[in-house]
Each structure stands twice: as structure tokens, then as C-alpha cells.
Amino acid sequence: MQTVTSKDGTTIAYDRYGTGPAVILVGGALSYRRFKKMEKLSELLSGRCTVINYDRRGRGDSDEVTPFALEREIEDIAALIEAAGGGASLWGWSSGGALALRAAGARIGVERLAVYEAPFMVDPKEHLPTRDYSDRLDELVAADDRSGAVKHFMRNAIGIPAPFVALMRLMPMWKGIKAVAHTLPYDWAALGDHNMYGEPLRPAEWASVTAPTLVVYGSKSPAELQKGSRALAQVLPNAELRELHGQTHNVSMKALAPVLAEFFSGDGESVVARVEEVHAAGS
């Protein structure tokens, strides 16, 4: 384990793998660097990239200085980029993809960006979080009801049926995700509540994300996640869209890693967004 110190004094823990162009992995809600899939992706990419797999603030071995602000998480990534030599690419999974997008737009040295299913909800007819989701989540976190916060996230944001959530509480993983439940509002902040209730994405919000960007989604993922990915690829200035055959939101890192390795170890030429291909992928 290695550490860097963020601008506000927060210590950010990370593991470094391999050699090659630097890639920072940005996990989504409830994830941390010791998640098996995060470790697996780090190992698979390490043959062609220098991989930095870190604990977002408040998770795992990273601490945090309060109060929270979205800018602090961007500063954490900036500190990791500086430790990597002043430039790095980012990969973000789910809401971690939203954070990676925000960081790339902040012009902190992001060279390339890949996003897997940032869960922007752009169709009002699909499943959407409950309207009181954010307020209720803040109440549960303030009361230090971490199990309640996780259940609220799973039931009222993701839409997992109650019996499945009840079964998950009996699994060994529950202890780990409950430990980072207080960071769930951080993911909501990265997504932006205006992007979660069926409205089109706003091109102006993402205009500063000019790094070559790869937007990936699974062919077996829920329709709302596929629609969000297609919408994102359309509004980004310099993006291409890729459908990963047979994959869901819980993506196989063996299937994803070759796609990312090819993209991150590329020659640095700009990726040209081809709107007709984006539409074709959604047909």
C-alpha cells in the first residue's frame, strides 16, 4: 500500500501495479480498492499499464477531512495524478464514472477516460430513484444508520426487490459495504440529481470533458443504463461508444480488460465521436 496527501490533508491509500501508461481506477458506490473485481482488473491491466487502484476518501485505508464536497474527491484524483508523474488516464465504473467525468472536466491532467455505465437516468419511463432518495439518504447517514443507508440505496435507487436485499444482509460482503455506507451521498453528488430523473443530459455540463473518452455498456444491462450510456456518448465532445457483448452492470473484468488496455495504450490520437455509430448501437 502507498499513500498520497490530498489538498485538504486527507490521506488517500492506493496500490500500484505494472508498468506502462498510468491508469487510475475509480470505483462506484460502496466499492473500495480491495473489492475482488477492482483487484482483478488491476492485475489484468498491469501487463500494459501502470494501474493505480485507490480507496476513495472515507473508504478502506483512506481517511477524510470533513465536511465533504465534490471538489475534494476531484482533488484526491489530482493528487494521484501528480504521484503518477503529472498525467494519467481514468477508468470509472458506475457512479465512479460520473466522478471520473467530473475530474476530467476539471483539467487536472487526465489524458484519456473510459466509463462503464455511469447510471444517468435519461428516460422518464424507466426505473428512477424515489424523489426523496437524497433527503432520506442524508437523514440515514446523519443518524449513522449504515445498514439503513445501504438498504435505502439498494431498494430506492437501484430498485432491488426487498427479499433480495434481506438475503444480502446475511452474506459476508454486507459488513464491507456497510462500512462505507456513509459515502453514498458522495456518489449522488458526482451524478447530480438533475441527471437522475429522466431529463436529457446537458451538453454544456460536459463540454470541458475534452479528453478522448470511451463509453462502454453491456448488451445485457438494464435498458436505463444502456440509454444513459448512449446519451453520454452523444453529449461528450470527443467520445466513442462500445457495447460489450453478453455483459451486465456487474461486468466481467476478463471481458472488459482487453478493451481498456487497447484504449489506454493507444497512440494518443483523438477519438472522433461518430453520432451515426452511437445511434446504430442503440437500434
mmCIF file of C-alpha atoms in Angstrom:
data_model
loop_
_atom_site.group_PDB
_atom_site.id
_atom_site.type_symbol
_atom_site.label_atom_id
_atom_site.label_comp_id
_atom_site.label_asym_id
_atom_site.label_seq_id
_atom_site.Cartn_x
_atom_site.Cartn_y
_atom_site.Cartn_z
ATOM 1 C CA MET A 1 0.000 0.000 0.000
ATOM 2 C CA GLN A 2 1.124 3.543 -0.824
ATOM 3 C CA THR A 3 -0.429 6.887 0.099
ATOM 4 C CA VAL A 4 -0.705 10.449 -1.130
ATOM 5 C CA THR A 5 -1.944 13.521 0.725
ATOM 6 C CA SER A 6 -4.812 15.406 -0.877
ATOM 7 C CA LYS A 7 -5.089 19.196 -0.855
ATOM 8 C CA ASP A 8 -7.189 19.274 2.331
ATOM 9 C CA GLY A 9 -4.847 16.919 4.205
ATOM 10 C CA THR A 10 -6.797 13.695 3.617
ATOM 11 C CA THR A 11 -4.596 10.617 3.238
ATOM 12 C CA ILE A 12 -5.520 8.581 0.165
ATOM 13 C CA ALA A 13 -4.390 4.935 0.047
ATOM 14 C CA TYR A 14 -3.661 3.104 -3.170
ATOM 15 C CA ASP A 15 -1.973 0.064 -4.689
ATOM 16 C CA ARG A 16 0.230 0.315 -7.779
ATOM 17 C CA TYR A 17 0.504 -2.466 -10.363
ATOM 18 C CA GLY A 18 2.531 -2.985 -13.534
ATOM 19 C CA THR A 19 4.270 -0.649 -15.942
ATOM 20 C CA GLY A 20 3.188 1.495 -18.866
ATOM 21 C CA PRO A 21 0.822 4.471 -19.195
ATOM 22 C CA ALA A 22 -0.772 5.369 -15.853
ATOM 23 C CA VAL A 23 -4.439 4.461 -15.318
ATOM 24 C CA ILE A 24 -6.381 5.311 -12.156
ATOM 25 C CA LEU A 25 -9.380 3.111 -11.308
ATOM 26 C CA VAL A 26 -12.365 4.989 -9.841
ATOM 27 C CA GLY A 27 -14.833 2.670 -8.139
ATOM 28 C CA GLY A 28 -18.547 3.292 -7.786
ATOM 29 C CA ALA A 29 -20.961 3.332 -4.872
ATOM 30 C CA LEU A 30 -19.936 1.155 -1.901
ATOM 31 C CA SER A 31 -16.769 -0.081 -3.630
ATOM 32 C CA TYR A 32 -13.211 0.150 -2.366
ATOM 33 C CA ARG A 33 -9.852 -0.972 -3.659
ATOM 34 C CA ARG A 34 -9.965 -4.423 -2.036
ATOM 35 C CA PHE A 35 -13.091 -5.382 -3.944
ATOM 36 C CA LYS A 36 -12.185 -8.551 -5.830
ATOM 37 C CA LYS A 37 -13.199 -7.123 -9.185
ATOM 38 C CA MET A 38 -11.128 -3.982 -8.661
ATOM 39 C CA GLU A 39 -8.106 -6.112 -7.810
ATOM 40 C CA LYS A 40 -8.795 -8.405 -10.762
ATOM 41 C CA LEU A 41 -8.957 -5.519 -13.226
ATOM 42 C CA SER A 42 -5.732 -4.091 -11.793
ATOM 43 C CA GLU A 43 -3.953 -7.386 -12.373
ATOM 44 C CA LEU A 44 -5.342 -7.811 -15.895
ATOM 45 C CA LEU A 45 -4.290 -4.314 -16.976
ATOM 46 C CA SER A 46 -0.887 -4.421 -15.303
ATOM 47 C CA GLY A 47 0.802 -6.083 -18.280
ATOM 48 C CA ARG A 48 0.287 -2.955 -20.404
ATOM 49 C CA CYS A 49 -0.414 -0.157 -17.903
ATOM 50 C CA THR A 50 0.689 1.237 -14.579
ATOM 51 C CA VAL A 51 -2.523 0.778 -12.611
ATOM 52 C CA ILE A 52 -3.417 2.853 -9.555
ATOM 53 C CA ASN A 53 -6.254 1.253 -7.607
ATOM 54 C CA TYR A 54 -7.226 3.567 -4.751
ATOM 55 C CA ASP A 55 -9.650 3.884 -1.871
ATOM 56 C CA ARG A 56 -11.904 6.878 -2.344
ATOM 57 C CA ARG A 57 -11.978 9.119 0.707
ATOM 58 C CA GLY A 58 -13.779 7.646 3.690
ATOM 59 C CA ARG A 59 -13.316 4.104 2.370
ATOM 60 C CA GLY A 60 -10.872 1.318 3.155
ATOM 61 C CA ASP A 61 -7.499 2.701 4.233
ATOM 62 C CA SER A 62 -8.189 6.288 3.139
ATOM 63 C CA ASP A 63 -9.315 8.796 5.731
ATOM 64 C CA GLU A 64 -11.026 12.129 5.094
ATOM 65 C CA VAL A 65 -11.197 15.662 6.348
ATOM 66 C CA THR A 66 -14.773 16.889 6.728
ATOM 67 C CA PRO A 67 -17.012 18.471 5.557
ATOM 68 C CA PHE A 68 -17.408 16.704 2.242
ATOM 69 C CA ALA A 69 -17.591 18.498 -1.102
ATOM 70 C CA LEU A 70 -17.407 17.022 -4.584
ATOM 71 C CA GLU A 71 -14.326 19.163 -5.238
ATOM 72 C CA ARG A 72 -12.447 17.235 -2.535
ATOM 73 C CA GLU A 73 -12.805 13.960 -4.466
ATOM 74 C CA ILE A 74 -11.504 15.673 -7.590
ATOM 75 C CA GLU A 75 -8.538 16.949 -5.565
ATOM 76 C CA ASP A 76 -7.893 13.365 -4.427
ATOM 77 C CA ILE A 77 -7.632 12.256 -8.047
ATOM 78 C CA ALA A 78 -5.416 15.243 -8.801
ATOM 79 C CA ALA A 79 -3.040 14.132 -6.033
ATOM 80 C CA LEU A 80 -2.908 10.629 -7.509
ATOM 81 C CA ILE A 81 -2.224 12.035 -10.972
ATOM 82 C CA GLU A 82 0.619 14.104 -9.558
ATOM 83 C CA ALA A 83 2.046 10.979 -7.902
ATOM 84 C CA ALA A 84 1.836 9.219 -11.265
ATOM 85 C CA GLY A 85 4.008 11.874 -12.881
ATOM 86 C CA GLY A 86 1.542 14.643 -13.714
ATOM 87 C CA GLY A 87 -0.629 12.828 -16.246
ATOM 88 C CA ALA A 88 -2.852 9.738 -16.145
ATOM 89 C CA SER A 89 -5.949 8.172 -17.644
ATOM 90 C CA LEU A 90 -9.071 7.330 -15.643
ATOM 91 C CA TRP A 91 -11.494 4.428 -15.686
ATOM 92 C CA GLY A 92 -14.759 4.851 -13.786
ATOM 93 C CA TRP A 93 -17.353 2.197 -13.004
ATOM 94 C CA SER A 94 -20.990 3.192 -12.455
ATOM 95 C CA SER A 95 -21.144 6.344 -10.285
ATOM 96 C CA GLY A 96 -17.347 6.247 -10.252
ATOM 97 C CA GLY A 97 -17.672 7.005 -13.956
ATOM 98 C CA ALA A 98 -19.522 10.205 -13.085
ATOM 99 C CA LEU A 99 -16.716 11.204 -10.717
ATOM 100 C CA ALA A 100 -14.119 10.403 -13.386
ATOM 101 C CA LEU A 101 -16.014 12.619 -15.838
ATOM 102 C CA ARG A 102 -16.053 15.480 -13.327
ATOM 103 C CA ALA A 103 -12.323 15.071 -12.746
ATOM 104 C CA ALA A 104 -11.569 15.041 -16.466
ATOM 105 C CA GLY A 105 -13.569 18.230 -16.878
ATOM 106 C CA ALA A 106 -11.534 19.923 -14.138
ATOM 107 C CA ARG A 107 -8.399 19.865 -16.330
ATOM 108 C CA ILE A 108 -6.122 18.177 -13.795
ATOM 109 C CA GLY A 109 -4.036 16.150 -16.226
ATOM 110 C CA VAL A 110 -6.477 13.460 -17.392
ATOM 111 C CA GLU A 111 -5.140 12.103 -20.679
ATOM 112 C CA ARG A 112 -7.803 9.531 -21.563
ATOM 113 C CA LEU A 113 -11.047 8.485 -19.955
ATOM 114 C CA ALA A 114 -13.120 5.305 -20.018
ATOM 115 C CA VAL A 115 -16.522 4.999 -18.352
ATOM 116 C CA TYR A 116 -18.530 1.837 -17.763
ATOM 117 C CA GLU A 117 -22.251 2.522 -17.355
ATOM 118 C CA ALA A 118 -22.395 5.791 -15.459
ATOM 119 C CA PRO A 119 -26.031 5.466 -14.290
ATOM 120 C CA PHE A 120 -27.524 8.665 -15.671
ATOM 121 C CA MET A 121 -31.302 8.240 -15.935
ATOM 122 C CA VAL A 122 -32.437 9.937 -19.158
ATOM 123 C CA ASP A 123 -35.785 8.240 -19.871
ATOM 124 C CA PRO A 124 -38.728 9.117 -17.570
ATOM 125 C CA LYS A 125 -40.415 5.827 -18.489
ATOM 126 C CA GLU A 126 -37.625 3.706 -16.978
ATOM 127 C CA HIS A 127 -36.926 2.921 -13.323
ATOM 128 C CA LEU A 128 -35.901 6.092 -11.478
ATOM 129 C CA PRO A 129 -34.786 6.736 -7.885
ATOM 130 C CA THR A 130 -37.535 7.793 -5.493
ATOM 131 C CA ARG A 131 -37.988 11.561 -5.355
ATOM 132 C CA ASP A 132 -36.989 11.708 -1.695
ATOM 133 C CA TYR A 133 -33.944 9.494 -2.236
ATOM 134 C CA SER A 134 -31.264 12.086 -1.499
ATOM 135 C CA ASP A 135 -33.007 13.672 1.502
ATOM 136 C CA ARG A 136 -33.739 10.318 3.082
ATOM 137 C CA LEU A 137 -30.183 9.120 2.451
ATOM 138 C CA ASP A 138 -28.786 12.197 4.199
ATOM 139 C CA GLU A 139 -31.053 11.514 7.191
ATOM 140 C CA LEU A 140 -29.872 7.903 7.490
ATOM 141 C CA VAL A 141 -26.204 8.860 7.213
ATOM 142 C CA ALA A 142 -26.607 11.648 9.787
ATOM 143 C CA ALA A 143 -28.136 9.083 12.163
ATOM 144 C CA ASP A 144 -25.215 6.694 11.461
ATOM 145 C CA ASP A 145 -27.733 4.074 10.310
ATOM 146 C CA ARG A 146 -25.376 2.435 7.844
ATOM 147 C CA SER A 147 -27.453 -0.678 7.251
ATOM 148 C CA GLY A 148 -30.453 1.534 6.662
ATOM 149 C CA ALA A 149 -28.494 3.643 4.176
ATOM 150 C CA VAL A 150 -27.392 0.577 2.201
ATOM 151 C CA LYS A 151 -30.933 -0.805 2.136
ATOM 152 C CA HIS A 152 -32.285 2.565 1.041
ATOM 153 C CA PHE A 153 -29.734 2.727 -1.782
ATOM 154 C CA MET A 154 -30.477 -0.792 -2.968
ATOM 155 C CA ARG A 155 -34.260 -0.525 -2.746
ATOM 156 C CA ASN A 156 -34.939 3.082 -3.736
ATOM 157 C CA ALA A 157 -32.054 3.921 -6.075
ATOM 158 C CA ILE A 158 -31.247 0.616 -7.772
ATOM 159 C CA GLY A 159 -34.658 -0.990 -7.315
ATOM 160 C CA ILE A 160 -33.535 -4.363 -5.929
ATOM 161 C CA PRO A 161 -36.548 -6.275 -4.539
ATOM 162 C CA ALA A 162 -36.800 -6.350 -0.738
ATOM 163 C CA PRO A 163 -36.355 -10.156 -0.390
ATOM 164 C CA PHE A 164 -33.027 -9.994 -2.245
ATOM 165 C CA VAL A 165 -31.819 -7.130 -0.059
ATOM 166 C CA ALA A 166 -32.772 -9.146 3.020
ATOM 167 C CA LEU A 167 -30.702 -12.086 1.746
ATOM 168 C CA MET A 168 -27.728 -9.832 1.055
ATOM 169 C CA ARG A 169 -27.655 -8.813 4.726
ATOM 170 C CA LEU A 170 -26.749 -12.428 5.558
ATOM 171 C CA MET A 171 -23.771 -12.511 3.184
ATOM 172 C CA PRO A 172 -20.158 -11.827 4.254
ATOM 173 C CA MET A 173 -19.946 -8.864 1.852
ATOM 174 C CA TRP A 174 -22.547 -6.923 3.858
ATOM 175 C CA LYS A 175 -20.045 -5.968 6.562
ATOM 176 C CA GLY A 176 -17.687 -4.436 3.998
ATOM 177 C CA ILE A 177 -20.302 -2.395 2.155
ATOM 178 C CA LYS A 178 -21.931 -1.247 5.393
ATOM 179 C CA ALA A 179 -18.552 0.143 6.480
ATOM 180 C CA VAL A 180 -18.544 2.602 3.553
ATOM 181 C CA ALA A 181 -22.290 3.380 3.550
ATOM 182 C CA HIS A 182 -21.681 6.914 4.824
ATOM 183 C CA THR A 183 -20.058 7.730 1.437
ATOM 184 C CA LEU A 184 -23.217 7.020 -0.585
ATOM 185 C CA PRO A 185 -24.088 10.755 -0.746
ATOM 186 C CA TYR A 186 -20.708 11.333 -2.416
ATOM 187 C CA ASP A 187 -21.797 9.230 -5.392
ATOM 188 C CA TRP A 188 -25.089 11.080 -5.632
ATOM 189 C CA ALA A 189 -23.177 14.366 -5.672
ATOM 190 C CA ALA A 190 -20.998 13.146 -8.549
ATOM 191 C CA LEU A 191 -24.033 12.070 -10.566
ATOM 192 C CA GLY A 192 -26.025 15.249 -9.936
ATOM 193 C CA ASP A 193 -29.692 14.828 -9.020
ATOM 194 C CA HIS A 194 -30.729 16.714 -12.184
ATOM 195 C CA ASN A 195 -29.285 13.805 -14.183
ATOM 196 C CA MET A 196 -31.276 11.142 -12.354
ATOM 197 C CA TYR A 197 -34.937 11.838 -13.119
ATOM 198 C CA GLY A 198 -35.469 11.276 -16.815
ATOM 199 C CA GLU A 199 -34.253 14.532 -18.351
ATOM 200 C CA PRO A 200 -31.800 14.770 -21.282
ATOM 201 C CA LEU A 201 -28.164 15.290 -20.371
ATOM 202 C CA ARG A 202 -26.994 18.874 -20.778
ATOM 203 C CA PRO A 203 -24.130 19.224 -23.279
ATOM 204 C CA ALA A 204 -22.841 22.365 -21.529
ATOM 205 C CA GLU A 205 -22.300 20.381 -18.319
ATOM 206 C CA TRP A 206 -19.810 18.091 -20.070
ATOM 207 C CA ALA A 207 -18.269 20.483 -22.592
ATOM 208 C CA SER A 208 -14.964 20.644 -20.684
ATOM 209 C CA VAL A 209 -14.507 16.847 -20.852
ATOM 210 C CA THR A 210 -12.387 17.013 -23.999
ATOM 211 C CA ALA A 211 -10.036 14.071 -23.345
ATOM 212 C CA PRO A 212 -10.545 11.087 -25.676
ATOM 213 C CA THR A 213 -13.305 9.117 -23.979
ATOM 214 C CA LEU A 214 -14.557 5.552 -24.327
ATOM 215 C CA VAL A 215 -18.123 4.934 -23.113
ATOM 216 C CA VAL A 216 -18.867 1.239 -22.597
ATOM 217 C CA TYR A 217 -22.063 -0.582 -21.674
ATOM 218 C CA GLY A 218 -23.157 -4.221 -21.500
ATOM 219 C CA SER A 219 -25.539 -5.732 -24.020
ATOM 220 C CA LYS A 220 -27.458 -7.457 -21.189
ATOM 221 C CA SER A 221 -27.558 -4.460 -18.848
ATOM 222 C CA PRO A 222 -30.887 -2.811 -17.933
ATOM 223 C CA ALA A 223 -32.341 -0.583 -20.624
ATOM 224 C CA GLU A 224 -31.969 2.552 -18.499
ATOM 225 C CA LEU A 225 -28.203 2.037 -18.193
ATOM 226 C CA GLN A 226 -27.824 1.430 -21.918
ATOM 227 C CA LYS A 227 -29.820 4.570 -22.698
ATOM 228 C CA GLY A 228 -27.745 6.607 -20.261
ATOM 229 C CA SER A 229 -24.517 5.416 -21.869
ATOM 230 C CA ARG A 230 -25.718 6.261 -25.374
ATOM 231 C CA ALA A 231 -26.859 9.692 -24.214
ATOM 232 C CA LEU A 232 -23.498 10.331 -22.572
ATOM 233 C CA ALA A 233 -21.564 9.413 -25.714
ATOM 234 C CA GLN A 234 -23.711 11.848 -27.685
ATOM 235 C CA VAL A 235 -23.082 14.862 -25.427
ATOM 236 C CA LEU A 236 -19.344 14.388 -24.828
ATOM 237 C CA PRO A 237 -17.122 16.379 -27.207
ATOM 238 C CA ASN A 238 -14.664 13.575 -28.006
ATOM 239 C CA ALA A 239 -16.181 10.148 -27.352
ATOM 240 C CA GLU A 240 -16.826 6.760 -28.872
ATOM 241 C CA LEU A 241 -19.359 4.186 -27.737
ATOM 242 C CA ARG A 242 -18.749 0.457 -27.291
ATOM 243 C CA GLU A 243 -21.231 -2.289 -26.477
ATOM 244 C CA LEU A 244 -19.713 -5.231 -24.606
ATOM 245 C CA HIS A 245 -21.456 -8.389 -25.737
ATOM 246 C CA GLY A 246 -23.054 -10.561 -23.076
ATOM 247 C CA GLN A 247 -22.178 -8.255 -20.173
ATOM 248 C CA THR A 248 -24.301 -6.718 -17.424
ATOM 249 C CA HIS A 249 -23.640 -3.887 -14.974
ATOM 250 C CA ASN A 250 -21.685 -6.433 -12.912
ATOM 251 C CA VAL A 251 -19.190 -6.663 -15.744
ATOM 252 C CA SER A 252 -16.636 -9.451 -16.190
ATOM 253 C CA MET A 253 -13.210 -7.884 -15.854
ATOM 254 C CA LYS A 254 -11.818 -10.558 -18.195
ATOM 255 C CA ALA A 255 -14.140 -9.253 -20.897
ATOM 256 C CA LEU A 256 -13.549 -5.592 -20.124
ATOM 257 C CA ALA A 257 -9.780 -5.536 -19.594
ATOM 258 C CA PRO A 258 -8.702 -6.107 -23.244
ATOM 259 C CA VAL A 259 -10.947 -3.251 -24.403
ATOM 260 C CA LEU A 260 -9.488 -0.898 -21.797
ATOM 261 C CA ALA A 261 -5.898 -1.997 -22.401
ATOM 262 C CA GLU A 262 -6.199 -1.294 -26.113
ATOM 263 C CA PHE A 263 -7.729 2.121 -25.464
ATOM 264 C CA PHE A 264 -5.338 3.242 -22.733
ATOM 265 C CA SER A 265 -2.195 2.060 -24.508
ATOM 266 C CA GLY A 266 -3.196 3.763 -27.775
ATOM 267 C CA ASP A 267 -1.096 6.288 -29.650
ATOM 268 C CA GLY A 268 -2.883 9.285 -28.132
ATOM 269 C CA GLU A 269 -4.715 10.347 -31.294
ATOM 270 C CA SER A 270 -8.060 11.955 -30.737
ATOM 271 C CA VAL A 271 -11.119 9.717 -30.716
ATOM 272 C CA VAL A 272 -13.705 11.222 -33.058
ATOM 273 C CA ALA A 273 -17.312 10.938 -31.906
ATOM 274 C CA ARG A 274 -19.393 9.350 -34.643
ATOM 275 C CA VAL A 275 -23.017 10.103 -33.904
ATOM 276 C CA GLU A 276 -24.326 7.707 -36.533
ATOM 277 C CA GLU A 277 -22.499 4.827 -34.817
ATOM 278 C CA VAL A 278 -23.910 5.850 -31.451
ATOM 279 C CA HIS A 279 -27.414 5.683 -32.885
ATOM 280 C CA ALA A 280 -26.703 2.387 -34.644
ATOM 281 C CA ALA A 281 -25.518 0.811 -31.395
ATOM 282 C CA GLY A 282 -28.826 1.724 -29.811
ATOM 283 C CA SER A 283 -31.020 0.358 -32.595
#
